Amino acid sequence: MGEIVHWLAVFLGASPLATVATVFIFDIPRDLLSITGLGLSRLRRSVRETPSGLVSAQSGISDVTVVIPSFNNAEGVLVSLASLRRQRLSPERVIVVCDGSTDRSVAVLSALRDRGDIDMLVVNDRRMGRATAGNIALQYVQSDYVLFIDCDTRLDPEAIAALRARMADRPATAACSGNIMVANHAASLWTGLQQLEYMTAIDFGREFADTFGAVACCSGALTLYRTATFAATGGFSSGSGEDLATTLRLRRAGHEVHFEAAAWAYTNAPETLPGLIRQRLRWDRDAFRIQILQFHQLRKQGAGEPLANTLQRYDYVLFTLVPTLLMPLFLPILTRVPGEQLPAFLAGGYLFLVMIAAVTLAPVLIGYRGPVPIFQVLLLPVFPFYQGILMKLVRLYAYLSEAIGHASVHDGYLPARVRQRLNGRH
């Protein structure tokens, strides 16, 4: 115990600059906001338990069309369809887009259509990418609302009802995304850490942002759109990161976007570290390209910029972009710590991060709406390393590779010919 106290004393006293840099760079300000967000968002929901009472009242067939884009994943479509059959508020139609699949997907999906599990099957002879596939399906949507989900997403039985109720409660809303849980969270260390991340960043973080109307991204895994508004603004943005770009475009057009925590989707996350790094490199490259290069989030949008858009910009710039870019400066800052005190400073610094994580994650674990296995709690000492160091180093590399080499041009998420056509365009 005495050694632990010594480490903390060294960390807090050896170099004020190094201590402050550690606090800012490794996410403590955002984590503390999570606590505030927890209280504010839960207060908001206690006042508005269910929007206009519609979630408890609605049942039967809705005015919602579900669109599922798929590439070589008929098995994932089967999972999604099974969850759609269990919805209390059933979709009006289900459209599946088979986007240039090269396996047996066309035959499997055609059989599903023939037996009535799919209302409409759109087959693209060549792969076009998720955004284009979604926009093709949008042309066939006749209902007031359209729900886009990933082809391996499993929905909670209340998901459509919760999203539909929220949209009815807020007529100015163009899009509303739902909550996401890692379905395979017990598969490995990495999926367990991702589930902790989703619990903090999505369940609590997005609800906190939604309190101020500052949701930045309506996830591609589960988002309901108002069809007329969505079509009038051009549908999905081209290229990768279409969910983020589309959300920001809707915001810039003056529409509201929201998050409904009661609408749950379950999706699989990468189970290995290499798979996780590949995913995050793509996500972070897209975020930098879209937020900074395309939407110029570093500067004000004009004299009439809505407060919600200002808050959304500051959230990304102050708590994601700046701390990430400051990481290389951490090593020179450490030189201000006396050499003989450096090991104790680093040990005390990580212990301090673990203590802060315990304080911030405790209400998250207690207040989380989904199940919390003991495995998640045992990961707490590792979480600061995962979130504040490892994933931030991945993000730094993604930002630099995008800023210097426009690395997303080579991203395999899109077909090569589509990437070439979009090259040079944001």
PDB file of C-alpha atoms in Angstrom, residues 49-64 66 80-92 147 155-166 260 262-264:
ATOM      1  CA  GLU A  49     -40.098   7.376 -20.084  1.00  0.00           C
ATOM      2  CA  THR A  50     -41.741   6.581 -23.429  1.00  0.00           C
ATOM      3  CA  PRO A  51     -42.345   9.206 -26.103  1.00  0.00           C
ATOM      4  CA  SER A  52     -46.001  10.178 -25.935  1.00  0.00           C
ATOM      5  CA  GLY A  53     -46.709   6.718 -24.543  1.00  0.00           C
ATOM      6  CA  LEU A  54     -46.423   5.315 -28.056  1.00  0.00           C
ATOM      7  CA  VAL A  55     -43.994   2.499 -27.323  1.00  0.00           C
ATOM      8  CA  SER A  56     -46.435   0.792 -25.011  1.00  0.00           C
ATOM      9  CA  ALA A  57     -49.420   1.495 -27.271  1.00  0.00           C
ATOM     10  CA  GLN A  58     -48.150   0.597 -30.731  1.00  0.00           C
ATOM     11  CA  SER A  59     -48.455  -2.922 -32.083  1.00  0.00           C
ATOM     12  CA  GLY A  60     -49.231  -4.679 -35.353  1.00  0.00           C
ATOM     13  CA  ILE A  61     -47.949  -3.482 -38.744  1.00  0.00           C
ATOM     14  CA  SER A  62     -46.002  -0.241 -38.929  1.00  0.00           C
ATOM     15  CA  ASP A  63     -45.380   2.323 -41.650  1.00  0.00           C
ATOM     16  CA  VAL A  64     -41.714   1.298 -41.653  1.00  0.00           C
ATOM     17  CA  VAL A  66     -36.671  -2.277 -43.460  1.00  0.00           C
ATOM     18  CA  SER A  80     -31.734 -10.215 -39.126  1.00  0.00           C
ATOM     19  CA  LEU A  81     -34.939 -11.639 -40.611  1.00  0.00           C
ATOM     20  CA  ALA A  82     -35.494 -13.862 -37.588  1.00  0.00           C
ATOM     21  CA  SER A  83     -35.321 -10.833 -35.301  1.00  0.00           C
ATOM     22  CA  LEU A  84     -37.679  -8.873 -37.572  1.00  0.00           C
ATOM     23  CA  ARG A  85     -40.284 -11.609 -37.235  1.00  0.00           C
ATOM     24  CA  ARG A  86     -40.209 -11.099 -33.457  1.00  0.00           C
ATOM     25  CA  GLN A  87     -40.869  -7.347 -33.611  1.00  0.00           C
ATOM     26  CA  ARG A  88     -43.931  -6.175 -31.708  1.00  0.00           C
ATOM     27  CA  LEU A  89     -44.302  -3.450 -34.334  1.00  0.00           C
ATOM     28  CA  SER A  90     -43.757  -5.393 -37.541  1.00  0.00           C
ATOM     29  CA  PRO A  91     -42.274  -3.729 -40.623  1.00  0.00           C
ATOM     30  CA  GLU A  92     -44.544  -2.992 -43.555  1.00  0.00           C
ATOM     31  CA  LEU A 147     -35.036   1.508 -41.293  1.00  0.00           C
ATOM     32  CA  LEU A 155     -32.915  -6.452 -33.253  1.00  0.00           C
ATOM     33  CA  ASP A 156     -34.565  -6.470 -29.846  1.00  0.00           C
ATOM     34  CA  PRO A 157     -38.347  -7.075 -30.189  1.00  0.00           C
ATOM     35  CA  GLU A 158     -39.055  -3.476 -29.111  1.00  0.00           C
ATOM     36  CA  ALA A 159     -36.514  -1.829 -31.442  1.00  0.00           C
ATOM     37  CA  ILE A 160     -38.789  -0.674 -34.275  1.00  0.00           C
ATOM     38  CA  ALA A 161     -41.515   0.438 -31.860  1.00  0.00           C
ATOM     39  CA  ALA A 162     -39.049   2.498 -29.820  1.00  0.00           C
ATOM     40  CA  LEU A 163     -37.527   4.201 -32.860  1.00  0.00           C
ATOM     41  CA  ARG A 164     -40.907   4.837 -34.466  1.00  0.00           C
ATOM     42  CA  ALA A 165     -42.250   6.334 -31.240  1.00  0.00           C
ATOM     43  CA  ARG A 166     -39.272   8.639 -30.891  1.00  0.00           C
ATOM     44  CA  GLU A 260     -33.083   6.274 -28.822  1.00  0.00           C
ATOM     45  CA  ALA A 262     -34.469   1.854 -25.758  1.00  0.00           C
ATOM     46  CA  ALA A 263     -34.019   0.537 -29.327  1.00  0.00           C
ATOM     47  CA  TRP A 264     -31.430  -2.247 -29.128  1.00  0.00           C
TER      48      TRP A 264
END
